[in-house]
């Protein structure tokens, strides 16, 4: 039963969703669909609660065993608990959209700048990856380098000053070479994911159940 | 429930939505279901079915783990967005189970960095089962399944820090990635890890192609699950998928010819049907 029940639940949910997507009933206001949406929201909130329990269990275990860098686990639990409690105590547990100054400050002036700093690192990573990829070691790398040069010249402001035809050439690469390849890829991805989902519905794929 | 039986106007075939492509989509789905059932039945009955061609990236999985074993260094496998509602996550879990079992057999550490607190328990369960199947449940280390953050770049910062400190000899980046793909793969390249990526996003694939040793492109991510299992029944779903794909390419050629040679003002019957 441990195996069959989750698979039956998954099959039932999948068939329900399939029915809603395909049938004309999707256009009618269905009371039971509203109920299922509310259930979904409730389950998602419960799942986050379970997630927090998971995290606490994992980090408490690390702290108890005093494993390497256990202080980071303690810090993680402290930040999670203090930020959560601060938010709840400021406005109560059932109010959304906390706009309190210091609560927002932690997010806007600490988290977001740190996030953007990490994002800006991408520029340097792109430069080093592009340098390696565009070295003309063989025919394929040469073709890639030439194509990339045309597309870059089309985007850069200096491009049209050198030659006005970059736009047409870049358009040809994008519309005639790139677009069909992308569409072929998209068809394959759709069919591949469909086959994957089918395997799960039919109970052939069970790794997510730890089986 | 009573409101459900109200018929909306314009229903196609009495029950399908009145959207364009509803009927053609339904027919395609039924064709694929019937084909899959047929191929699976054949496979179960012991009849031969076509095999999946060799996929270099999947063949290299064992090689990558073997290399890590020889060097005495861990294997890192992660998917950034591994939430339960993504089909990429379900594909990723198959690779995770396979890699965990191989690592357990070879006595090599496996490190998994998680970005979703809900998936954490699933990942732990999958890796633990891998160790159990390999007959080494005691070797499982829960500290190697690590929740970093659900914030994209906080997660990346945690992972690249781990890569720098623990220097895994193999890195498997499988599943859904966004802008963090290049940061991870380039960092893996800097520490000299053998890297295998599998991704179905046309925007991230160029980054992986530029930085990784092997890349599973698009549908290969999903096929890998059947390929790894070597199970003819699982392979049957891939065979059905390929048959539909070949039929679709045939339809495209016929459609192109019809569109090219049709009389001026005439309808393209294929276009009309696919839009119905």
CSV table of C-alpha atoms in Angstrom, one decimal:
chain,number,residue,atom,x,y,z
A,1,UNK,CA,0.0,0.0,0.0
A,2,UNK,CA,3.0,2.3,0.7
A,3,UNK,CA,3.8,2.0,-3.0
A,4,UNK,CA,0.3,2.0,-4.5
A,5,UNK,CA,-1.3,4.8,-2.6
A,6,UNK,CA,1.0,7.6,-3.7
A,7,UNK,CA,0.9,6.4,-7.3
A,8,UNK,CA,-2.9,6.2,-7.3
A,9,UNK,CA,-3.1,9.7,-5.8
A,10,UNK,CA,-0.7,11.0,-8.5
A,11,UNK,CA,-2.7,9.3,-11.2
A,12,UNK,CA,-6.0,10.7,-9.9
A,13,UNK,CA,-4.6,14.3,-9.7
A,14,UNK,CA,-3.1,14.0,-13.2
A,15,UNK,CA,-6.3,12.7,-14.7
A,16,UNK,CA,-8.3,15.5,-13.0
A,17,UNK,CA,-5.8,18.2,-14.3
A,18,UNK,CA,-5.9,16.6,-17.8
A,19,UNK,CA,-9.7,16.7,-17.8
A,20,UNK,CA,-9.7,20.4,-16.8
A,21,UNK,CA,-7.2,21.4,-19.4
A,22,UNK,CA,-8.9,19.6,-22.3
A,23,UNK,CA,-12.5,19.9,-21.5
A,24,UNK,CA,-14.8,22.9,-22.1
A,25,UNK,CA,-15.7,22.7,-18.4
A,26,UNK,CA,-12.6,24.8,-17.8
A,27,UNK,CA,-14.5,27.8,-18.9
A,28,UNK,CA,-17.3,27.4,-16.4
A,29,UNK,CA,-17.0,28.6,-12.8
A,30,UNK,CA,-16.8,25.3,-10.9
A,31,UNK,CA,-17.3,25.5,-7.2
A,32,UNK,CA,-15.3,22.3,-6.7
A,33,UNK,CA,-12.3,23.7,-8.6
A,34,UNK,CA,-12.3,26.7,-6.3
A,35,UNK,CA,-12.3,24.3,-3.4
A,36,UNK,CA,-9.3,22.3,-4.9
A,37,UNK,CA,-7.4,25.6,-5.4
A,38,UNK,CA,-8.0,26.5,-1.8
A,39,UNK,CA,-6.8,23.0,-0.8
A,40,UNK,CA,-3.7,23.5,-2.9
A,41,UNK,CA,-2.9,26.8,-1.2
A,42,UNK,CA,-3.4,25.2,2.2
A,43,UNK,CA,-1.2,22.2,1.3
A,44,UNK,CA,1.5,24.5,-0.1
A,45,UNK,CA,1.5,26.5,3.2
A,46,UNK,CA,1.7,23.2,5.2
A,47,UNK,CA,4.5,22.0,3.0
A,48,UNK,CA,6.5,25.1,3.8
A,49,UNK,CA,6.0,24.4,7.5
A,50,UNK,CA,7.2,20.8,6.9
A,51,UNK,CA,10.2,22.3,5.0
A,52,UNK,CA,11.1,24.5,8.0
A,53,UNK,CA,10.9,21.4,10.3
A,54,UNK,CA,13.2,19.6,7.8
A,55,UNK,CA,15.7,22.5,8.0
A,56,UNK,CA,15.6,22.6,11.8
A,57,UNK,CA,16.0,18.9,12.1
A,58,UNK,CA,19.0,18.9,9.7
A,59,UNK,CA,20.8,21.9,11.4
A,60,UNK,CA,20.0,20.8,15.0
A,61,UNK,CA,21.6,17.5,14.1
A,62,UNK,CA,24.7,19.3,12.8
A,63,UNK,CA,24.9,21.5,15.9
A,64,UNK,CA,24.5,18.5,18.3
A,65,UNK,CA,27.3,16.6,16.6
A,66,UNK,CA,29.5,19.7,16.4
A,67,UNK,CA,30.4,18.9,12.8
A,68,UNK,CA,32.7,21.2,10.9
A,69,UNK,CA,31.2,24.7,10.5
A,70,UNK,CA,28.4,23.9,12.9
A,71,UNK,CA,28.4,27.6,13.8
A,72,UNK,CA,26.9,28.3,10.4
A,73,UNK,CA,24.0,26.0,11.1
A,74,UNK,CA,23.4,27.9,14.4
A,75,UNK,CA,23.5,31.2,12.5
A,76,UNK,CA,21.1,29.8,9.9
A,77,UNK,CA,18.6,28.8,12.5
A,78,UNK,CA,19.0,32.1,14.4
A,79,UNK,CA,18.4,34.2,11.2
A,80,UNK,CA,15.4,32.0,10.2
A,81,UNK,CA,13.8,32.2,13.6
A,82,UNK,CA,14.6,35.9,14.3
A,83,UNK,CA,13.4,37.2,10.9
A,84,UNK,CA,10.3,35.1,11.1
A,85,UNK,CA,9.4,36.1,14.7
A,86,UNK,CA,10.2,39.8,14.0
A,87,UNK,CA,7.8,39.8,11.1
A,88,UNK,CA,5.1,38.0,13.0
A,89,UNK,CA,5.4,40.1,16.2
A,90,UNK,CA,5.4,43.3,14.2
A,91,UNK,CA,2.1,42.8,12.5
A,92,UNK,CA,0.6,39.6,13.8
A,93,UNK,CA,0.5,36.1,12.3
A,94,UNK,CA,-2.4,36.7,9.9
A,95,UNK,CA,-1.4,39.9,8.2
A,96,UNK,CA,0.3,40.0,4.9
A,97,UNK,CA,2.5,42.6,3.3
A,98,UNK,CA,4.8,43.8,6.1
A,99,UNK,CA,6.0,47.3,5.3
A,100,UNK,CA,7.7,48.1,8.6
A,101,UNK,CA,10.8,50.2,8.0
A,102,UNK,CA,13.5,47.9,9.5
A,103,UNK,CA,11.8,44.8,8.3
A,104,UNK,CA,11.9,46.1,4.8
A,105,UNK,CA,15.5,47.4,5.3
A,106,UNK,CA,16.8,43.9,6.0
A,107,UNK,CA,15.4,42.8,2.6
A,108,UNK,CA,15.9,45.9,0.5
A,109,UNK,CA,19.3,47.1,1.7
A,110,UNK,CA,21.0,43.8,2.7
A,111,UNK,CA,19.6,40.9,0.7
A,112,UNK,CA,18.9,42.6,-2.6
A,113,UNK,CA,22.3,44.3,-2.9
A,114,UNK,CA,24.1,41.0,-2.1
A,115,UNK,CA,21.9,39.3,-4.7
A,116,UNK,CA,22.8,41.8,-7.3
A,117,UNK,CA,26.5,41.7,-6.5
A,118,UNK,CA,26.4,37.9,-7.2
A,119,UNK,CA,24.5,38.5,-10.4
A,120,UNK,CA,27.1,41.1,-11.6
A,121,UNK,CA,29.8,38.4,-11.3
A,122,UNK,CA,28.2,36.8,-14.4
A,123,UNK,CA,29.9,39.4,-16.6
A,124,UNK,CA,33.3,38.1,-15.6
A,125,UNK,CA,32.3,34.5,-15.9
A,126,UNK,CA,30.9,35.2,-19.4
A,127,UNK,CA,34.2,36.8,-20.5
A,128,UNK,CA,36.3,33.8,-19.4
A,129,UNK,CA,33.9,31.2,-20.8
A,130,UNK,CA,33.6,33.2,-24.1
A,131,UNK,CA,37.4,33.4,-24.4
A,132,UNK,CA,37.8,29.6,-24.1
A,133,UNK,CA,34.9,28.9,-26.5
A,134,UNK,CA,35.8,31.4,-29.2
A,135,UNK,CA,39.4,30.2,-29.6
A,136,UNK,CA,39.6,29.0,-33.2
A,137,UNK,CA,41.0,25.5,-32.6
A,138,UNK,CA,38.9,23.7,-35.1
A,139,UNK,CA,36.3,24.3,-37.8
A,140,UNK,CA,33.3,24.3,-35.5
A,141,UNK,CA,34.9,26.8,-33.1
A,142,UNK,CA,35.7,29.0,-36.1
A,143,UNK,CA,32.1,28.9,-37.4
A,144,UNK,CA,30.9,29.8,-33.9
A,145,UNK,CA,33.5,32.7,-33.6
A,146,UNK,CA,32.5,34.2,-37.0
A,147,UNK,CA,28.7,33.9,-36.2
A,148,UNK,CA,29.2,35.4,-32.7
A,149,UNK,CA,31.3,38.3,-34.2
A,150,UNK,CA,28.5,39.1,-36.7
A,151,UNK,CA,25.8,39.1,-34.0
A,152,UNK,CA,28.0,41.2,-31.7
A,153,UNK,CA,28.8,43.7,-34.4
A,154,UNK,CA,25.1,44.0,-35.1
A,155,UNK,CA,24.3,44.8,-31.5
A,156,UNK,CA,27.3,47.1,-30.8
A,157,UNK,CA,27.0,50.7,-31.8
A,158,UNK,CA,30.2,50.6,-33.8
A,159,UNK,CA,28.8,47.9,-36.1
A,160,UNK,CA,26.7,50.0,-38.4
A,161,UNK,CA,29.5,52.5,-38.6
A,162,UNK,CA,31.7,49.8,-40.2
A,163,UNK,CA,29.1,48.3,-42.5
A,164,UNK,CA,25.3,48.6,-42.7
A,165,UNK,CA,24.7,45.0,-43.7
A,166,UNK,CA,25.3,43.4,-40.3
A,167,UNK,CA,21.6,43.7,-39.5
A,168,UNK,CA,20.6,41.6,-42.5
A,169,UNK,CA,23.3,39.1,-41.9
A,170,UNK,CA,22.5,38.7,-38.2
A,171,UNK,CA,18.8,38.4,-39.1
A,172,UNK,CA,19.6,35.6,-41.5
A,173,UNK,CA,21.5,33.7,-38.8
A,174,UNK,CA,18.7,34.2,-36.3
A,175,UNK,CA,15.7,33.5,-38.6
A,176,UNK,CA,17.1,30.8,-40.9
A,177,UNK,CA,19.7,29.0,-38.8
A,178,UNK,CA,18.7,29.6,-35.2
A,179,UNK,CA,14.9,29.6,-35.2
A,180,UNK,CA,14.5,26.1,-36.9
A,181,UNK,CA,17.0,24.6,-34.5
A,182,UNK,CA,15.2,26.1,-31.5
A,183,UNK,CA,11.9,24.8,-32.8
A,184,UNK,CA,13.3,21.3,-33.4
A,185,UNK,CA,14.6,21.4,-29.8
A,186,UNK,CA,11.2,22.6,-28.5
A,187,UNK,CA,9.4,19.7,-30.2
A,188,UNK,CA,11.8,17.2,-28.7
A,189,UNK,CA,11.6,18.7,-25.2
A,190,UNK,CA,7.8,18.6,-25.4
A,191,UNK,CA,7.6,15.0,-26.4
A,192,UNK,CA,10.4,14.0,-24.0
A,193,UNK,CA,8.7,15.6,-21.0
A,194,UNK,CA,5.4,14.1,-22.1
A,195,UNK,CA,6.9,10.6,-22.2
A,196,UNK,CA,8.5,11.3,-18.8
A,197,UNK,CA,5.2,12.4,-17.3
A,198,UNK,CA,3.5,9.3,-18.9
A,199,UNK,CA,6.0,7.0,-17.2
A,200,UNK,CA,5.1,8.6,-13.9
A,201,UNK,CA,1.4,8.3,-14.4
A,202,UNK,CA,1.8,4.7,-15.4
A,203,UNK,CA,3.8,4.0,-12.2
A,204,UNK,CA,6.9,3.0,-14.2
A,205,UNK,CA,9.0,5.8,-12.7
A,206,UNK,CA,9.2,5.5,-8.9
A,207,UNK,CA,12.5,7.1,-7.9
A,208,UNK,CA,10.6,10.0,-6.3
A,209,UNK,CA,9.1,7.5,-3.9
A,210,UNK,CA,12.5,6.2,-2.9
A,211,UNK,CA,11.7,2.9,-4.6
B,1,UNK,CA,-20.7,20.0,-8.5
B,2,UNK,CA,-24.0,20.8,-10.1
B,3,UNK,CA,-22.4,23.8,-11.9
B,4,UNK,CA,-19.9,21.5,-13.5
B,5,UNK,CA,-22.6,19.9,-15.7
B,6,UNK,CA,-23.5,23.2,-17.3
B,7,UNK,CA,-22.5,23.0,-21.0
B,8,UNK,CA,-20.5,25.9,-22.2
B,9,UNK,CA,-21.4,27.1,-25.7
B,10,UNK,CA,-19.1,26.1,-28.6
B,11,UNK,CA,-17.8,22.8,-27.1
B,12,UNK,CA,-16.0,20.7,-29.7
B,13,UNK,CA,-17.0,17.1,-30.0
B,14,UNK,CA,-19.3,17.7,-27.0
B,15,UNK,CA,-16.7,17.8,-24.3
B,16,UNK,CA,-13.5,19.5,-25.6
B,17,UNK,CA,-12.7,23.2,-25.0
B,18,UNK,CA,-13.6,25.6,-27.8
B,19,UNK,CA,-9.9,26.7,-28.0
B,20,UNK,CA,-8.0,26.4,-31.3
B,21,UNK,CA,-5.9,23.2,-31.4
B,22,UNK,CA,-8.0,21.5,-28.7
B,23,UNK,CA,-9.1,18.6,-31.0
B,24,UNK,CA,-5.7,18.1,-32.6
B,25,UNK,CA,-4.0,18.3,-29.2
B,26,UNK,CA,-6.4,15.7,-27.8
B,27,UNK,CA,-5.9,13.4,-30.8
B,28,UNK,CA,-2.1,13.7,-30.5
B,29,UNK,CA,-2.3,12.8,-26.8
B,30,UNK,CA,-4.5,9.8,-27.5
B,31,UNK,CA,-2.1,8.6,-30.4
B,32,UNK,CA,0.8,8.8,-28.0
B,33,UNK,CA,-1.0,7.0,-25.2
B,34,UNK,CA,-2.0,4.2,-27.6
B,35,UNK,CA,1.5,3.9,-29.0
B,36,UNK,CA,3.1,3.9,-25.6
B,37,UNK,CA,0.7,1.2,-24.4
B,38,UNK,CA,1.4,-0.9,-27.6
B,39,UNK,CA,5.2,-0.6,-27.3
B,40,UNK,CA,5.1,-1.4,-23.5
B,41,UNK,CA,2.9,-4.4,-24.1
B,42,UNK,CA,5.4,-5.6,-26.8
B,43,UNK,CA,8.3,-5.1,-24.5
B,44,UNK,CA,6.5,-7.0,-21.6
B,45,UNK,CA,5.7,-9.9,-24.0
B,46,UNK,CA,9.4,-10.1,-24.8
B,47,UNK,CA,9.2,-8.9,-28.4
B,48,UNK,CA,12.2,-6.9,-29.5
B,49,UNK,CA,11.8,-3.1,-29.5
B,50,UNK,CA,14.3,-0.5,-30.9
B,51,UNK,CA,17.1,0.4,-28.5
B,52,UNK,CA,18.2,3.9,-27.6
B,53,UNK,CA,21.4,5.0,-29.3
B,54,UNK,CA,24.5,5.7,-27.2
B,55,UNK,CA,24.4,9.1,-25.5
B,56,UNK,CA,27.9,10.3,-24.8
B,57,UNK,CA,26.9,12.3,-21.7
B,58,UNK,CA,25.2,9.4,-20.1
B,59,UNK,CA,28.0,7.0,-20.9
B,60,UNK,CA,30.3,9.5,-19.2
B,61,UNK,CA,28.4,9.4,-15.9
B,62,UNK,CA,30.1,6.2,-14.8
B,63,UNK,CA,33.5,7.6,-16.0
B,64,UNK,CA,33.0,10.8,-14.1
B,65,UNK,CA,32.2,9.0,-10.8
B,66,UNK,CA,35.0,6.6,-11.4
B,67,UNK,CA,37.4,9.5,-11.8
B,68,UNK,CA,36.2,11.0,-8.6
B,69,UNK,CA,36.8,7.6,-6.9
B,70,UNK,CA,40.3,7.3,-8.2
B,71,UNK,CA,41.1,10.9,-7.0
B,72,UNK,CA,39.5,10.3,-3.6
B,73,UNK,CA,37.3,13.4,-4.1
B,74,UNK,CA,33.5,13.8,-3.8
B,75,UNK,CA,30.9,14.0,-6.6
B,76,UNK,CA,28.7,17.0,-6.7
B,77,UNK,CA,25.2,16.7,-8.2
B,78,UNK,CA,22.6,19.4,-8.1
B,79,UNK,CA,19.6,21.0,-9.8
B,80,UNK,CA,18.9,24.6,-8.9
B,81,UNK,CA,15.1,24.5,-9.2
B,82,UNK,CA,14.1,21.1,-7.9
B,83,UNK,CA,10.7,21.9,-6.7
B,84,UNK,CA,8.1,19.1,-6.8
B,85,UNK,CA,6.0,20.8,-9.5
B,86,UNK,CA,8.6,20.8,-12.2
B,87,UNK,CA,9.0,17.9,-14.6
B,88,UNK,CA,12.8,18.6,-14.7
B,89,UNK,CA,12.9,17.8,-11.0
B,90,UNK,CA,11.3,14.4,-11.6
B,91,UNK,CA,13.9,13.7,-14.3
B,92,UNK,CA,16.7,14.9,-11.9
B,93,UNK,CA,15.6,12.5,-9.2
B,94,UNK,CA,16.3,9.5,-11.5
B,95,UNK,CA,19.9,10.8,-12.1
B,96,UNK,CA,20.3,11.5,-8.4
B,97,UNK,CA,19.2,7.9,-7.5
B,98,UNK,CA,21.5,6.4,-10.1
B,99,UNK,CA,24.5,8.6,-9.0
B,100,UNK,CA,23.9,7.9,-5.3
B,101,UNK,CA,23.9,4.1,-5.9
B,102,UNK,CA,27.1,4.3,-7.9
B,103,UNK,CA,28.8,6.5,-5.4
B,104,UNK,CA,27.8,4.1,-2.6
B,105,UNK,CA,29.2,1.1,-4.6
B,106,UNK,CA,32.4,3.0,-5.2
B,107,UNK,CA,32.7,4.3,-1.7
B,108,UNK,CA,32.7,7.9,-3.0
B,109,UNK,CA,31.1,10.9,-1.2
B,110,UNK,CA,28.1,12.4,-3.0
B,111,UNK,CA,27.2,16.0,-2.3
B,112,UNK,CA,23.9,17.4,-3.2
B,113,UNK,CA,23.0,21.1,-2.7
B,114,UNK,CA,19.2,21.8,-2.4
B,115,UNK,CA,17.4,25.1,-3.0
B,116,UNK,CA,13.9,24.0,-2.0
B,117,UNK,CA,13.2,23.2,1.7
B,118,UNK,CA,10.4,20.8,0.7
B,119,UNK,CA,12.5,18.8,-1.8
B,120,UNK,CA,15.2,18.4,0.9
B,121,UNK,CA,13.4,15.4,2.4
B,122,UNK,CA,12.9,13.8,-1.0
B,123,UNK,CA,16.6,14.2,-1.9
B,124,UNK,CA,17.6,12.7,1.5
B,125,UNK,CA,15.3,9.8,0.9
B,126,UNK,CA,16.5,9.1,-2.6
B,127,UNK,CA,20.2,9.2,-1.7
B,128,UNK,CA,19.6,7.1,1.4
B,129,UNK,CA,17.8,4.5,-0.7
B,130,UNK,CA,20.7,4.5,-3.1
B,131,UNK,CA,23.1,3.6,-0.3
B,132,UNK,CA,20.6,1.0,1.0
B,133,UNK,CA,20.4,-0.6,-2.5
B,134,UNK,CA,24.2,-0.7,-2.7
B,135,UNK,CA,24.3,-2.6,0.6
B,136,UNK,CA,26.0,0.2,2.5
B,137,UNK,CA,23.4,2.1,4.5
B,138,UNK,CA,25.9,3.0,7.2
B,139,UNK,CA,28.0,5.0,4.7
B,140,UNK,CA,25.2,7.5,4.1
B,141,UNK,CA,26.0,10.9,5.4
B,142,UNK,CA,23.0,13.3,5.8
B,143,UNK,CA,25.4,16.3,6.1
B,144,UNK,CA,26.2,15.9,2.4
B,145,UNK,CA,22.6,16.8,1.4
B,146,UNK,CA,22.7,20.5,2.0
B,147,UNK,CA,20.1,23.1,1.9
B,148,UNK,CA,21.7,26.3,0.8
B,149,UNK,CA,19.0,28.9,0.2
B,150,UNK,CA,15.9,29.3,-1.9
B,151,UNK,CA,17.3,32.6,-3.2
B,152,UNK,CA,19.0,32.1,-6.5
B,153,UNK,CA,22.3,33.9,-6.0
B,154,UNK,CA,22.5,33.1,-2.3
B,155,UNK,CA,22.3,29.4,-3.4
B,156,UNK,CA,25.0,29.9,-6.0
B,157,UNK,CA,27.3,31.7,-3.5
B,158,UNK,CA,26.9,28.7,-1.2
B,159,UNK,CA,27.5,26.1,-3.9
B,160,UNK,CA,30.6,27.8,-5.4
B,161,UNK,CA,32.0,28.2,-1.9
B,162,UNK,CA,31.5,24.5,-1.4
B,163,UNK,CA,33.1,23.8,-4.8
B,164,UNK,CA,36.2,25.8,-3.8
B,165,UNK,CA,36.5,24.2,-0.4
B,166,UNK,CA,35.8,20.6,-1.1
B,167,UNK,CA,36.9,20.5,-4.8
B,168,UNK,CA,34.7,17.6,-6.1
B,169,UNK,CA,36.3,15.8,-9.0
B,170,UNK,CA,33.0,15.5,-10.9
B,171,UNK,CA,30.1,17.9,-11.1
B,172,UNK,CA,26.7,16.9,-12.5
B,173,UNK,CA,24.4,19.8,-13.2
B,174,UNK,CA,21.1,18.3,-14.2
B,175,UNK,CA,17.6,19.9,-14.3
B,176,UNK,CA,16.4,23.4,-14.3
B,177,UNK,CA,18.9,26.3,-14.2
B,178,UNK,CA,18.7,30.0,-14.9
B,179,UNK,CA,21.3,32.7,-14.8
B,180,UNK,CA,23.3,30.8,-12.2
B,181,UNK,CA,24.2,28.0,-14.7
B,182,UNK,CA,27.4,29.8,-16.0
B,183,UNK,CA,28.6,30.7,-12.6
B,184,UNK,CA,28.4,27.1,-11.4
B,185,UNK,CA,29.8,25.5,-14.6
B,186,UNK,CA,32.7,28.0,-14.8
B,187,UNK,CA,33.5,27.5,-11.2
B,188,UNK,CA,33.5,23.7,-11.8
B,189,UNK,CA,35.8,24.3,-14.7
B,190,UNK,CA,38.2,26.4,-12.6
B,191,UNK,CA,38.6,23.6,-10.0
B,192,UNK,CA,39.2,21.1,-12.8
B,193,UNK,CA,36.1,18.9,-12.2
B,194,UNK,CA,34.8,16.7,-15.1
B,195,UNK,CA,31.4,18.2,-15.8
B,196,UNK,CA,28.2,16.8,-17.2
B,197,UNK,CA,25.2,19.0,-17.7
B,198,UNK,CA,21.6,18.2,-18.7
B,199,UNK,CA,19.2,21.0,-19.4
B,200,UNK,CA,16.2,21.8,-21.6
B,201,UNK,CA,16.4,25.5,-21.7
B,202,UNK,CA,17.6,27.0,-25.0
B,203,UNK,CA,18.9,30.0,-23.1
B,204,UNK,CA,21.1,28.1,-20.7
B,205,UNK,CA,22.4,25.4,-23.1
B,206,UNK,CA,25.0,27.7,-24.7
B,207,UNK,CA,26.6,28.3,-21.3
B,208,UNK,CA,26.8,24.7,-20.5
B,209,UNK,CA,28.1,23.8,-24.0
B,210,UNK,CA,30.9,26.4,-23.5
B,211,UNK,CA,32.0,25.2,-20.1
B,212,UNK,CA,31.1,21.5,-19.6
B,213,UNK,CA,32.7,18.3,-20.9
B,214,UNK,CA,29.4,16.7,-21.8
B,215,UNK,CA,25.9,18.2,-22.3
B,216,UNK,CA,22.6,16.4,-22.5
B,217,UNK,CA,20.6,18.6,-24.8
B,218,UNK,CA,16.8,19.1,-24.5
B,219,UNK,CA,14.9,15.9,-24.5
B,220,UNK,CA,18.0,13.8,-23.7
B,221,UNK,CA,17.5,15.0,-20.1
B,222,UNK,CA,14.2,13.1,-20.0
B,223,UNK,CA,15.4,10.1,-22.1
B,224,UNK,CA,18.3,9.6,-19.7
B,225,UNK,CA,15.9,8.2,-17.1
B,226,UNK,CA,14.9,5.4,-19.4
B,227,UNK,CA,18.4,5.0,-20.7
B,228,UNK,CA,19.9,4.6,-17.3
B,229,UNK,CA,17.4,2.0,-16.2
B,230,UNK,CA,18.1,-0.3,-19.2
B,231,UNK,CA,14.5,-1.5,-18.7
B,232,UNK,CA,12.7,-2.4,-22.0
B,233,UNK,CA,9.4,-1.2,-20.6
B,234,UNK,CA,10.8,2.2,-19.7
B,235,UNK,CA,12.5,2.3,-23.1
B,236,UNK,CA,9.1,1.7,-24.7
B,237,UNK,CA,7.9,5.1,-23.7
B,238,UNK,CA,10.9,6.7,-25.5
B,239,UNK,CA,10.3,4.5,-28.6
B,240,UNK,CA,6.7,5.8,-28.7
B,241,UNK,CA,8.0,9.3,-28.3
B,242,UNK,CA,10.3,8.9,-31.3
B,243,UNK,CA,7.6,7.4,-33.4
B,244,UNK,CA,5.4,10.4,-32.8
B,245,UNK,CA,8.4,12.7,-33.5
B,246,UNK,CA,9.0,11.0,-36.9
B,247,UNK,CA,5.3,11.3,-37.7
B,248,UNK,CA,5.4,15.0,-36.8
B,249,UNK,CA,8.4,15.6,-39.0
B,250,UNK,CA,6.5,13.8,-41.8
B,251,UNK,CA,3.5,16.1,-41.2
B,252,UNK,CA,5.9,19.1,-41.4
B,253,UNK,CA,7.2,18.1,-44.8
B,254,UNK,CA,3.8,17.4,-46.2
B,255,UNK,CA,2.5,20.7,-44.7
B,256,UNK,CA,5.3,22.6,-46.2
B,257,UNK,CA,4.7,21.1,-49.6
B,258,UNK,CA,0.9,21.8,-49.4
B,259,UNK,CA,1.5,25.4,-48.3
B,260,UNK,CA,4.0,25.8,-51.2
B,261,UNK,CA,2.0,24.3,-54.0
B,262,UNK,CA,-1.6,25.1,-53.0
B,263,UNK,CA,-3.7,27.2,-55.3
B,264,UNK,CA,-4.0,30.9,-54.4
B,265,UNK,CA,-6.7,31.4,-51.8
B,266,UNK,CA,-7.1,27.7,-51.1
B,267,UNK,CA,-7.0,26.3,-47.6
B,268,UNK,CA,-4.1,24.1,-46.3
B,269,UNK,CA,-6.0,21.2,-45.0
B,270,UNK,CA,-3.3,20.3,-42.5
B,271,UNK,CA,-3.1,23.8,-41.1
B,272,UNK,CA,-6.9,23.9,-40.7
B,273,UNK,CA,-6.9,20.6,-38.9
B,274,UNK,CA,-4.1,21.4,-36.6
B,275,UNK,CA,-5.7,24.7,-35.6
B,276,UNK,CA,-9.0,23.0,-34.9
